[in-house]
mmCIF file with all atom_site columns, C-alpha atoms in Angstrom:
data_model
loop_
_atom_site.group_PDB
_atom_site.id
_atom_site.type_symbol
_atom_site.label_atom_id
_atom_site.label_alt_id
_atom_site.label_comp_id
_atom_site.label_asym_id
_atom_site.label_entity_id
_atom_site.label_seq_id
_atom_site.pdbx_PDB_ins_code
_atom_site.Cartn_x
_atom_site.Cartn_y
_atom_site.Cartn_z
_atom_site.occupancy
_atom_site.B_iso_or_equiv
_atom_site.pdbx_formal_charge
_atom_site.auth_seq_id
_atom_site.auth_comp_id
_atom_site.auth_asym_id
_atom_site.auth_atom_id
_atom_site.pdbx_PDB_model_num
ATOM 1   C CA . MET A 1 1   ? 44.980  97.304  124.225 1.00 51.00 ? 1   MET A CA 1
ATOM 2   C CA . THR A 1 2   ? 47.583  98.611  122.264 1.00 51.00 ? 2   THR A CA 1
ATOM 3   C CA . THR A 1 3   ? 51.521  98.693  123.444 1.00 56.00 ? 3   THR A CA 1
ATOM 4   C CA . LEU A 1 4   ? 53.735  101.278 121.363 1.00 56.00 ? 4   LEU A CA 1
ATOM 5   C CA . PRO A 1 5   ? 57.280  100.408 121.035 1.00 60.00 ? 5   PRO A CA 1
ATOM 6   C CA . ASP A 1 6   ? 59.295  102.409 123.546 1.00 73.00 ? 6   ASP A CA 1
ATOM 7   C CA . LEU A 1 7   ? 62.020  104.981 122.724 1.00 74.00 ? 7   LEU A CA 1
ATOM 8   C CA . ALA A 1 8   ? 64.798  102.604 122.897 1.00 77.00 ? 8   ALA A CA 1
ATOM 9   C CA . ASP A 1 9   ? 63.693  100.421 120.394 1.00 78.00 ? 9   ASP A CA 1
ATOM 10  C CA . LEU A 1 10  ? 62.581  103.069 117.647 1.00 75.00 ? 10  LEU A CA 1
ATOM 11  C CA . ARG A 1 11  ? 66.250  104.108 118.063 1.00 79.00 ? 11  ARG A CA 1
ATOM 12  C CA . ASN A 1 12  ? 67.628  100.619 117.058 1.00 81.00 ? 12  ASN A CA 1
ATOM 13  C CA . ARG A 1 13  ? 65.536  100.514 114.164 1.00 81.00 ? 13  ARG A CA 1
ATOM 14  C CA . ALA A 1 14  ? 66.535  104.080 112.964 1.00 80.00 ? 14  ALA A CA 1
ATOM 15  C CA . HIS A 1 15  ? 70.092  103.026 113.309 1.00 81.00 ? 15  HIS A CA 1
ATOM 16  C CA . ARG A 1 16  ? 69.640  99.805  111.406 1.00 83.00 ? 16  ARG A CA 1
ATOM 17  C CA . ILE A 1 17  ? 67.893  101.892 108.766 1.00 85.00 ? 17  ILE A CA 1
ATOM 18  C CA . GLU A 1 18  ? 70.422  104.517 108.246 1.00 83.00 ? 18  GLU A CA 1
ATOM 19  C CA . GLY A 1 19  ? 72.908  101.867 108.000 1.00 83.00 ? 19  GLY A CA 1
ATOM 20  C CA . LYS A 1 20  ? 71.054  100.065 105.789 1.00 85.00 ? 20  LYS A CA 1
ATOM 21  C CA . ARG A 1 21  ? 70.921  103.557 103.897 1.00 85.00 ? 21  ARG A CA 1
ATOM 22  C CA . ASP A 1 22  ? 74.441  104.098 103.863 1.00 83.00 ? 22  ASP A CA 1
ATOM 23  C CA . GLU A 1 23  ? 75.447  100.604 102.317 1.00 86.00 ? 23  GLU A CA 1
ATOM 24  C CA . LEU A 1 24  ? 73.110  101.391 99.620  1.00 86.00 ? 24  LEU A CA 1
ATOM 25  C CA . VAL A 1 25  ? 74.886  104.552 99.226  1.00 84.00 ? 25  VAL A CA 1
ATOM 26  C CA . SER A 1 26  ? 78.022  103.221 99.278  1.00 86.00 ? 26  SER A CA 1
ATOM 27  C CA . ARG A 1 27  ? 76.903  100.606 96.604  1.00 87.00 ? 27  ARG A CA 1
ATOM 28  C CA . GLN A 1 28  ? 75.505  102.972 94.334  1.00 87.00 ? 28  GLN A CA 1
ATOM 29  C CA . GLU A 1 29  ? 78.964  105.214 94.406  1.00 86.00 ? 29  GLU A CA 1
ATOM 30  C CA . LYS A 1 30  ? 80.960  102.163 93.516  1.00 89.00 ? 30  LYS A CA 1
ATOM 31  C CA . VAL A 1 31  ? 78.477  101.051 90.753  1.00 87.00 ? 31  VAL A CA 1
ATOM 32  C CA . ALA A 1 32  ? 78.782  104.791 89.215  1.00 86.00 ? 32  ALA A CA 1
ATOM 33  C CA . GLU A 1 33  ? 82.457  104.760 89.668  1.00 87.00 ? 33  GLU A CA 1
ATOM 34  C CA . GLN A 1 34  ? 82.395  101.318 87.439  1.00 87.00 ? 34  GLN A CA 1
ATOM 35  C CA . LEU A 1 35  ? 79.806  102.799 84.890  1.00 85.00 ? 35  LEU A CA 1
ATOM 36  C CA . ALA A 1 36  ? 82.000  105.979 84.182  1.00 82.00 ? 36  ALA A CA 1
ATOM 37  C CA . GLU A 1 37  ? 85.244  103.744 83.633  1.00 82.00 ? 37  GLU A CA 1
ATOM 38  C CA . GLU A 1 38  ? 82.988  101.603 81.704  1.00 80.00 ? 38  GLU A CA 1
ATOM 39  C CA . ASN A 1 39  ? 81.961  104.681 79.620  1.00 77.00 ? 39  ASN A CA 1
ATOM 40  C CA . ARG A 1 40  ? 85.701  106.004 79.602  1.00 75.00 ? 40  ARG A CA 1
ATOM 41  C CA . PHE A 1 41  ? 86.599  102.579 78.011  1.00 72.00 ? 41  PHE A CA 1
ATOM 42  C CA . LEU A 1 42  ? 83.969  102.509 75.540  1.00 70.00 ? 42  LEU A CA 1
ATOM 43  C CA . ALA A 1 43  ? 85.064  105.830 74.523  1.00 72.00 ? 43  ALA A CA 1
ATOM 44  C CA . ILE A 1 44  ? 88.298  105.447 73.338  1.00 69.00 ? 44  ILE A CA 1
ATOM 45  C CA . ALA A 1 45  ? 87.612  101.561 72.528  1.00 63.00 ? 45  ALA A CA 1
ATOM 46  C CA . ASP A 1 46  ? 87.288  102.312 68.474  1.00 68.00 ? 46  ASP A CA 1
ATOM 47  C CA . ASN A 1 47  ? 90.513  103.913 68.756  1.00 68.00 ? 47  ASN A CA 1
ATOM 48  C CA . VAL A 1 48  ? 92.214  101.359 70.698  1.00 59.00 ? 48  VAL A CA 1
ATOM 49  C CA . THR A 1 49  ? 90.871  98.688  67.967  1.00 58.00 ? 49  THR A CA 1
ATOM 50  C CA . ALA A 1 50  ? 91.996  100.755 64.764  1.00 65.00 ? 50  ALA A CA 1
ATOM 51  C CA . ALA A 1 51  ? 95.605  101.189 66.867  1.00 61.00 ? 51  ALA A CA 1
ATOM 52  C CA . LEU A 1 52  ? 95.955  97.654  67.487  1.00 56.00 ? 52  LEU A CA 1
ATOM 53  C CA . GLU A 1 53  ? 94.651  96.464  64.070  1.00 62.00 ? 53  GLU A CA 1
ATOM 54  C CA . LYS A 1 54  ? 97.048  99.192  62.380  1.00 63.00 ? 54  LYS A CA 1
ATOM 55  C CA . LEU A 1 55  ? 100.130 97.762  64.578  1.00 57.00 ? 55  LEU A CA 1
ATOM 56  C CA . GLY A 1 56  ? 99.257  94.271  63.902  1.00 58.00 ? 56  GLY A CA 1
ATOM 57  C CA . ASN A 1 57  ? 99.208  94.967  60.062  1.00 64.00 ? 57  ASN A CA 1
ATOM 58  C CA . ASP A 1 58  ? 102.749 96.849  60.534  1.00 70.00 ? 58  ASP A CA 1
ATOM 59  C CA . VAL A 1 59  ? 103.942 94.138  62.208  1.00 66.00 ? 59  VAL A CA 1
ATOM 60  C CA . PHE A 1 60  ? 102.784 91.548  59.602  1.00 71.00 ? 60  PHE A CA 1
ATOM 61  C CA . GLN A 1 61  ? 103.914 93.916  56.922  1.00 77.00 ? 61  GLN A CA 1
ATOM 62  C CA . ARG A 1 62  ? 107.561 93.693  57.950  1.00 79.00 ? 62  ARG A CA 1
ATOM 63  C CA . GLN A 1 63  ? 107.352 89.918  58.530  1.00 77.00 ? 63  GLN A CA 1
ATOM 64  C CA . LEU A 1 64  ? 106.314 90.021  54.468  1.00 81.00 ? 64  LEU A CA 1
ATOM 65  C CA . THR A 1 65  ? 109.190 92.079  53.979  1.00 85.00 ? 65  THR A CA 1
ATOM 66  C CA . LEU A 1 66  ? 111.718 89.624  55.443  1.00 83.00 ? 66  LEU A CA 1
ATOM 67  C CA . ILE A 1 67  ? 110.384 86.988  53.794  1.00 84.00 ? 67  ILE A CA 1
ATOM 68  C CA . GLU A 1 68  ? 110.500 88.843  50.528  1.00 87.00 ? 68  GLU A CA 1
ATOM 69  C CA . ASN A 1 69  ? 114.202 89.472  51.044  1.00 88.00 ? 69  ASN A CA 1
ATOM 70  C CA . THR A 1 70  ? 115.120 86.256  52.451  1.00 86.00 ? 70  THR A CA 1
ATOM 71  C CA . MET A 1 71  ? 113.199 84.452  49.319  1.00 87.00 ? 71  MET A CA 1
ATOM 72  C CA . THR A 1 72  ? 114.636 86.828  46.979  1.00 90.00 ? 72  THR A CA 1
ATOM 73  C CA . LYS A 1 73  ? 118.546 86.105  47.834  1.00 90.00 ? 73  LYS A CA 1
ATOM 74  C CA . ALA A 1 74  ? 117.697 82.132  48.167  1.00 89.00 ? 74  ALA A CA 1
ATOM 75  C CA . LEU A 1 75  ? 116.174 82.460  44.574  1.00 90.00 ? 75  LEU A CA 1
ATOM 76  C CA . GLN A 1 76  ? 118.884 84.637  42.860  1.00 90.00 ? 76  GLN A CA 1
ATOM 77  C CA . GLU A 1 77  ? 121.908 82.186  44.280  1.00 90.00 ? 77  GLU A CA 1
ATOM 78  C CA . VAL A 1 78  ? 119.601 79.058  43.076  1.00 90.00 ? 78  VAL A CA 1
ATOM 79  C CA . LEU A 1 79  ? 118.815 80.231  40.250  1.00 88.00 ? 79  LEU A CA 1
ATOM 80  C CA . GLU A 1 80  ? 121.594 82.599  39.341  1.00 87.00 ? 80  GLU A CA 1
ATOM 81  C CA . GLN A 1 81  ? 118.777 85.095  37.801  1.00 86.00 ? 81  GLN A CA 1
ATOM 82  C CA . ASP A 1 82  ? 117.962 88.503  38.639  1.00 89.00 ? 82  ASP A CA 1
ATOM 83  C CA . ILE A 1 83  ? 114.504 88.147  39.922  1.00 88.00 ? 83  ILE A CA 1
ATOM 84  C CA . GLU A 1 84  ? 112.913 89.100  42.816  1.00 91.00 ? 84  GLU A CA 1
ATOM 85  C CA . PHE A 1 85  ? 109.866 87.078  44.906  1.00 91.00 ? 85  PHE A CA 1
ATOM 86  C CA . LYS A 1 86  ? 107.169 89.717  46.031  1.00 88.00 ? 86  LYS A CA 1
ATOM 87  C CA . ALA A 1 87  ? 104.390 88.988  48.728  1.00 85.00 ? 87  ALA A CA 1
ATOM 88  C CA . GLY A 1 88  ? 101.560 91.390  48.356  1.00 81.00 ? 88  GLY A CA 1
ATOM 89  C CA . ALA A 1 89  ? 99.352  91.393  51.335  1.00 76.00 ? 89  ALA A CA 1
ATOM 90  C CA . THR A 1 90  ? 95.590  92.854  51.590  1.00 75.00 ? 90  THR A CA 1
ATOM 91  C CA . PHE A 1 91  ? 93.728  93.171  55.102  1.00 69.00 ? 91  PHE A CA 1
ATOM 92  C CA . THR A 1 92  ? 90.006  92.819  55.394  1.00 69.00 ? 92  THR A CA 1
ATOM 93  C CA . ARG A 1 93  ? 87.924  92.941  58.780  1.00 65.00 ? 93  ARG A CA 1
ATOM 94  C CA . GLY A 1 94  ? 91.546  92.078  60.349  1.00 60.00 ? 94  GLY A CA 1
ATOM 95  C CA . ALA A 1 95  ? 92.128  89.120  58.217  1.00 66.00 ? 95  ALA A CA 1
ATOM 96  C CA . ALA A 1 96  ? 95.186  89.034  56.041  1.00 66.00 ? 96  ALA A CA 1
ATOM 97  C CA . SER A 1 97  ? 95.289  87.346  52.714  1.00 75.00 ? 97  SER A CA 1
ATOM 98  C CA . VAL A 1 98  ? 98.660  87.177  50.469  1.00 77.00 ? 98  VAL A CA 1
ATOM 99  C CA . GLU A 1 99  ? 99.792  86.286  46.974  1.00 84.00 ? 99  GLU A CA 1
ATOM 100 C CA . PHE A 1 100 ? 103.102 85.604  46.283  1.00 85.00 ? 100 PHE A CA 1
ATOM 101 C CA . SER A 1 101 ? 104.873 86.668  43.054  1.00 88.00 ? 101 SER A CA 1
ATOM 102 C CA . ILE A 1 102 ? 108.420 86.964  41.229  1.00 88.00 ? 102 ILE A CA 1
ATOM 103 C CA . SER A 1 103 ? 108.929 89.876  39.319  1.00 89.00 ? 103 SER A CA 1
ATOM 104 C CA . ARG A 1 104 ? 111.734 90.231  36.473  1.00 85.00 ? 104 ARG A CA 1
ATOM 105 C CA . GLY A 1 105 ? 112.189 93.977  35.753  1.00 81.00 ? 105 GLY A CA 1
ATOM 106 C CA . GLU A 1 106 ? 108.875 95.261  35.064  1.00 82.00 ? 106 GLU A CA 1
ATOM 107 C CA . ASN A 1 107 ? 107.331 91.640  34.456  1.00 85.00 ? 107 ASN A CA 1
ATOM 108 C CA . THR A 1 108 ? 105.586 90.109  37.059  1.00 86.00 ? 108 THR A CA 1
ATOM 109 C CA . GLU A 1 109 ? 105.175 85.894  36.740  1.00 83.00 ? 109 GLU A CA 1
ATOM 110 C CA . ASP A 1 110 ? 103.164 83.497  38.564  1.00 82.00 ? 110 ASP A CA 1
ATOM 111 C CA . ILE A 1 111 ? 105.541 81.760  41.016  1.00 81.00 ? 111 ILE A CA 1
ATOM 112 C CA . MET A 1 112 ? 103.872 78.033  39.889  1.00 76.00 ? 112 MET A CA 1
ATOM 113 C CA . LYS A 1 113 ? 104.869 79.030  36.422  1.00 71.00 ? 113 LYS A CA 1
ATOM 114 C CA . GLY A 1 114 ? 108.125 80.526  36.459  1.00 64.00 ? 114 GLY A CA 1
ATOM 115 C CA . GLN A 1 115 ? 111.216 78.348  35.399  1.00 65.00 ? 115 GLN A CA 1
ATOM 116 C CA . GLY A 1 116 ? 109.310 75.846  34.551  1.00 66.00 ? 116 GLY A CA 1
ATOM 117 C CA . GLY A 1 117 ? 108.443 74.875  38.343  1.00 81.00 ? 117 GLY A CA 1
ATOM 118 C CA . SER A 1 118 ? 112.206 75.552  39.430  1.00 85.00 ? 118 SER A CA 1
ATOM 119 C CA . VAL A 1 119 ? 110.614 79.325  41.191  1.00 87.00 ? 119 VAL A CA 1
ATOM 120 C CA . ALA A 1 120 ? 108.217 76.882  42.898  1.00 86.00 ? 120 ALA A CA 1
ATOM 121 C CA . ASN A 1 121 ? 110.955 74.362  43.858  1.00 87.00 ? 121 ASN A CA 1
ATOM 122 C CA . VAL A 1 122 ? 112.575 77.190  45.887  1.00 89.00 ? 122 VAL A CA 1
ATOM 123 C CA . VAL A 1 123 ? 109.881 79.407  47.293  1.00 88.00 ? 123 VAL A CA 1
ATOM 124 C CA . SER A 1 124 ? 108.299 76.198  48.691  1.00 88.00 ? 124 SER A CA 1
ATOM 125 C CA . VAL A 1 125 ? 111.455 75.214  50.384  1.00 88.00 ? 125 VAL A CA 1
ATOM 126 C CA . GLY A 1 126 ? 112.076 78.526  51.995  1.00 86.00 ? 126 GLY A CA 1
ATOM 127 C CA . LEU A 1 127 ? 108.449 79.065  53.144  1.00 85.00 ? 127 LEU A CA 1
ATOM 128 C CA . ARG A 1 128 ? 108.506 75.705  55.113  1.00 86.00 ? 128 ARG A CA 1
ATOM 129 C CA . MET A 1 129 ? 111.550 76.916  56.842  1.00 84.00 ? 129 MET A CA 1
ATOM 130 C CA . LEU A 1 130 ? 110.092 80.151  57.547  1.00 80.00 ? 130 LEU A CA 1
ATOM 131 C CA . ALA A 1 131 ? 106.808 78.359  58.940  1.00 82.00 ? 131 ALA A CA 1
ATOM 132 C CA . ILE A 1 132 ? 108.885 75.866  61.083  1.00 82.00 ? 132 ILE A CA 1
ATOM 133 C CA . THR A 1 133 ? 110.689 78.497  62.834  1.00 80.00 ? 133 THR A CA 1
ATOM 134 C CA . THR A 1 134 ? 106.936 79.767  64.028  1.00 81.00 ? 134 THR A CA 1
ATOM 135 C CA . LEU A 1 135 ? 106.215 76.340  66.030  1.00 81.00 ? 135 LEU A CA 1
ATOM 136 C CA . ASP A 1 136 ? 105.998 76.181  69.297  1.00 83.00 ? 136 ASP A CA 1
ATOM 137 C CA . GLU A 1 137 ? 109.196 74.178  70.343  1.00 82.00 ? 137 GLU A CA 1
ATOM 138 C CA . ARG A 1 138 ? 107.469 72.740  73.473  1.00 84.00 ? 138 ARG A CA 1
ATOM 139 C CA . ARG A 1 139 ? 104.802 70.620  71.113  1.00 86.00 ? 139 ARG A CA 1
ATOM 140 C CA . HIS A 1 140 ? 106.976 70.629  68.206  1.00 84.00 ? 140 HIS A CA 1
ATOM 141 C CA . ARG A 1 141 ? 110.260 68.766  67.200  1.00 83.00 ? 141 ARG A CA 1
ATOM 142 C CA . LYS A 1 142 ? 112.186 71.018  64.627  1.00 83.00 ? 142 LYS A CA 1
ATOM 143 C CA . PHE A 1 143 ? 112.333 68.442  61.938  1.00 88.00 ? 143 PHE A CA 1
ATOM 144 C CA . LEU A 1 144 ? 111.687 69.270  57.979  1.00 90.00 ? 144 LEU A CA 1
ATOM 145 C CA . VAL A 1 145 ? 110.899 66.452  55.078  1.00 91.00 ? 145 VAL A CA 1
ATOM 146 C CA . LEU A 1 146 ? 111.645 67.695  51.786  1.00 92.00 ? 146 LEU A CA 1
ATOM 147 C CA . ASP A 1 147 ? 110.218 65.368  49.244  1.00 92.00 ? 147 ASP A CA 1
ATOM 148 C CA . GLU A 1 148 ? 111.482 65.853  45.844  1.00 91.00 ? 148 GLU A CA 1
ATOM 149 C CA . GLN A 1 149 ? 111.462 69.537  46.447  1.00 88.00 ? 149 GLN A CA 1
ATOM 150 C CA . ASP A 1 150 ? 114.303 69.824  43.844  1.00 89.00 ? 150 ASP A CA 1
ATOM 151 C CA . CYS A 1 151 ? 112.491 67.795  41.129  1.00 89.00 ? 151 CYS A CA 1
ATOM 152 C CA . TRP A 1 152 ? 112.438 70.926  38.512  1.00 87.00 ? 152 TRP A CA 1
ATOM 153 C CA . LEU A 1 153 ? 115.839 72.218  39.216  1.00 89.00 ? 153 LEU A CA 1
ATOM 154 C CA . HIS A 1 154 ? 118.558 71.581  36.505  1.00 89.00 ? 154 HIS A CA 1
ATOM 155 C CA . PRO A 1 155 ? 121.134 68.828  38.187  1.00 90.00 ? 155 PRO A CA 1
ATOM 156 C CA . ASP A 1 156 ? 123.982 71.993  38.425  1.00 91.00 ? 156 ASP A CA 1
ATOM 157 C CA . LEU A 1 157 ? 121.600 73.790  40.502  1.00 91.00 ? 157 LEU A CA 1
ATOM 158 C CA . VAL A 1 158 ? 120.827 71.088  43.221  1.00 92.00 ? 158 VAL A CA 1
ATOM 159 C CA . PRO A 1 159 ? 123.794 71.733  45.176  1.00 92.00 ? 159 PRO A CA 1
ATOM 160 C CA . LYS A 1 160 ? 122.929 75.228  45.525  1.00 91.00 ? 160 LYS A CA 1
ATOM 161 C CA . LEU A 1 161 ? 119.932 74.399  47.260  1.00 91.00 ? 161 LEU A CA 1
ATOM 162 C CA . THR A 1 162 ? 121.516 71.907  49.147  1.00 91.00 ? 162 THR A CA 1
ATOM 163 C CA . ARG A 1 163 ? 123.799 74.566  50.537  1.00 91.00 ? 163 ARG A CA 1
ATOM 164 C CA . ILE A 1 164 ? 120.994 77.278  51.681  1.00 89.00 ? 164 ILE A CA 1
ATOM 165 C CA . VAL A 1 165 ? 119.051 74.259  53.277  1.00 90.00 ? 165 VAL A CA 1
ATOM 166 C CA . GLN A 1 166 ? 121.927 73.052  55.094  1.00 90.00 ? 166 GLN A CA 1
ATOM 167 C CA . GLU A 1 167 ? 122.779 76.812  56.034  1.00 88.00 ? 167 GLU A CA 1
ATOM 168 C CA . ALA A 1 168 ? 119.246 77.667  56.951  1.00 87.00 ? 168 ALA A CA 1
ATOM 169 C CA . GLY A 1 169 ? 118.859 73.956  59.307  1.00 86.00 ? 169 GLY A CA 1
ATOM 170 C CA . THR A 1 170 ? 122.019 74.849  61.001  1.00 88.00 ? 170 THR A CA 1
ATOM 171 C CA . ALA A 1 171 ? 121.081 78.533  61.878  1.00 85.00 ? 171 ALA A CA 1
ATOM 172 C CA . LEU A 1 172 ? 117.703 77.715  62.762  1.00 82.00 ? 172 LEU A CA 1
ATOM 173 C CA . GLY A 1 173 ? 118.638 74.812  64.552  1.00 84.00 ? 173 GLY A CA 1
ATOM 174 C CA . PHE A 1 174 ? 116.328 72.009  62.915  1.00 85.00 ? 174 PHE A CA 1
ATOM 175 C CA . GLN A 1 175 ? 116.889 68.937  61.033  1.00 89.00 ? 175 GLN A CA 1
ATOM 176 C CA . VAL A 1 176 ? 116.457 68.250  57.505  1.00 91.00 ? 176 VAL A CA 1
ATOM 177 C CA . LEU A 1 177 ? 115.978 65.239  55.355  1.00 93.00 ? 177 LEU A CA 1
ATOM 178 C CA . MET A 1 178 ? 116.006 65.836  51.783  1.00 93.00 ? 178 MET A CA 1
ATOM 179 C CA . ILE A 1 179 ? 114.455 62.988  49.387  1.00 93.00 ? 179 ILE A CA 1
ATOM 180 C CA . SER A 1 180 ? 115.660 63.538  45.982  1.00 93.00 ? 180 SER A CA 1
ATOM 181 C CA . HIS A 1 181 ? 116.003 61.487  42.748  1.00 91.00 ? 181 HIS A CA 1
ATOM 182 C CA . HIS A 1 182 ? 119.094 63.215  41.536  1.00 92.00 ? 182 HIS A CA 1
ATOM 183 C CA . ASP A 1 183 ? 122.729 62.033  41.988  1.00 90.00 ? 183 ASP A CA 1
ATOM 184 C CA . VAL A 1 184 ? 123.921 61.554  45.112  1.00 89.00 ? 184 VAL A CA 1
ATOM 185 C CA . ASN A 1 185 ? 127.161 63.454  44.261  1.00 89.00 ? 185 ASN A CA 1
ATOM 186 C CA . HIS A 1 186 ? 124.867 66.675  44.428  1.00 89.00 ? 186 HIS A CA 1
ATOM 187 C CA . PHE A 1 187 ? 124.583 66.485  47.978  1.00 91.00 ? 187 PHE A CA 1
ATOM 188 C CA . ILE A 1 188 ? 127.717 64.857  49.471  1.00 89.00 ? 188 ILE A CA 1
ATOM 189 C CA . ARG A 1 189 ? 129.488 68.466  50.090  1.00 88.00 ? 189 ARG A CA 1
ATOM 190 C CA . HIS A 1 190 ? 126.453 69.978  51.781  1.00 88.00 ? 190 HIS A CA 1
ATOM 191 C CA . ALA A 1 191 ? 124.737 67.244  54.047  1.00 89.00 ? 191 ALA A CA 1
ATOM 192 C CA . ASP A 1 192 ? 126.326 65.504  57.185  1.00 88.00 ? 192 ASP A CA 1
ATOM 193 C CA . ARG A 1 193 ? 124.693 62.250  55.882  1.00 90.00 ? 193 ARG A CA 1
ATOM 194 C CA . VAL A 1 194 ? 123.666 60.880  52.706  1.00 92.00 ? 194 VAL A CA 1
ATOM 195 C CA . TYR A 1 195 ? 122.354 57.500  51.922  1.00 90.00 ? 195 TYR A CA 1
ATOM 196 C CA . ARG A 1 196 ? 121.590 55.865  48.571  1.00 89.00 ? 196 ARG A CA 1
ATOM 197 C CA . LEU A 1 197 ? 118.561 53.548  48.318  1.00 86.00 ? 197 LEU A CA 1
ATOM 198 C CA . SER A 1 198 ? 118.310 51.167  45.521  1.00 84.00 ? 198 SER A CA 1
ATOM 199 C CA . PRO A 1 199 ? 116.123 48.069  44.851  1.00 80.00 ? 199 PRO A CA 1
ATOM 200 C CA . ASP A 1 200 ? 116.932 45.098  46.566  1.00 74.00 ? 200 ASP A CA 1
ATOM 201 C CA . ARG A 1 201 ? 117.201 41.744  44.825  1.00 71.00 ? 201 ARG A CA 1
ATOM 202 C CA . GLY A 1 202 ? 115.201 40.418  47.682  1.00 71.00 ? 202 GLY A CA 1
ATOM 203 C CA . GLU A 1 203 ? 112.094 41.720  49.149  1.00 71.00 ? 203 GLU A CA 1
ATOM 204 C CA . GLY A 1 204 ? 113.260 44.875  50.478  1.00 78.00 ? 204 GLY A CA 1
ATOM 205 C CA . VAL A 1 205 ? 115.244 48.020  49.742  1.00 82.00 ? 205 VAL A CA 1
ATOM 206 C CA . GLY A 1 206 ? 119.107 48.364  49.879  1.00 83.00 ? 206 GLY A CA 1
ATOM 207 C CA . ILE A 1 207 ? 120.379 51.506  51.761  1.00 85.00 ? 207 ILE A CA 1
ATOM 208 C CA . GLU A 1 208 ? 123.999 52.705  51.274  1.00 87.00 ? 208 GLU A CA 1
ATOM 209 C CA . GLU A 1 209 ? 125.591 55.405  53.069  1.00 88.00 ? 209 GLU A CA 1
ATOM 210 C CA . ILE A 1 210 ? 127.831 57.340  50.867  1.00 86.00 ? 210 ILE A CA 1
ATOM 211 C CA . ARG A 1 211 ? 130.486 59.069  52.893  1.00 78.00 ? 211 ARG A CA 1
ATOM 212 C CA . ALA A 1 212 ? 132.615 62.146  51.318  1.00 68.00 ? 212 ALA A CA 1
ATOM 213 C CA . ASP A 1 213 ? 136.279 60.695  51.292  1.00 63.00 ? 213 ASP A CA 1
ATOM 214 C CA . THR A 1 214 ? 135.125 57.874  49.299  1.00 57.00 ? 214 THR A CA 1
ATOM 215 C CA . PRO A 1 215 ? 134.735 57.982  45.302  1.00 56.00 ? 215 PRO A CA 1
ATOM 216 C CA . VAL A 1 216 ? 131.259 57.986  44.542  1.00 56.00 ? 216 VAL A CA 1
ATOM 217 C CA . GLU A 1 217 ? 129.794 56.620  40.762  1.00 60.00 ? 217 GLU A CA 1
ATOM 218 C CA . SER A 1 218 ? 127.153 59.026  39.235  1.00 60.00 ? 218 SER A CA 1
ATOM 219 C CA . ASP A 1 219 ? 123.673 57.373  39.632  1.00 61.00 ? 219 ASP A CA 1
ATOM 220 C CA . ASN A 1 220 ? 123.256 58.107  36.097  1.00 52.00 ? 220 ASN A CA 1
#
């Protein structure tokens, strides 16, 4: 004997099926909306990528221009010559490569050879100062060590470099320790503190603080 489901049971099953159908239809509509949104994004993705890359290149180029102007001013003030610092950038697959040089009129020179190394001295100091300003202050202390960065400079030009370093350090809010073999007299005017290190007759090194208000004999 076969028992057929009653009408109420059939209605309940039908309602459950209709509810499941409505749920699936709602999901399908949401998926269709998401798919349409993704398609709209993909349609403009290339243009957005190109625009962002151009914006990044423009910002980078402005930074290079700032570096060019700053380094040109430093070179002209320290070396007392009409030279310009050049930074040429090329962009390949979103990455930039930069080549530095100096120009005198229509002539271009390698910064590593200009003025027998004095150009490289000044440029190295300037680029290090600019680089330290990009560091995260929460992780890095603003402290820069310049070890014989004036080694190729004529002694008469050393105070000019020292003045620029002192002014930049004050303006940017970081400390600078300069190590040099030049006469201490070249540093007294533009340094907060000057120390002269000399061989000790014992086993160490003698340290003498040089003050601006006391006469100083030449190291030479």
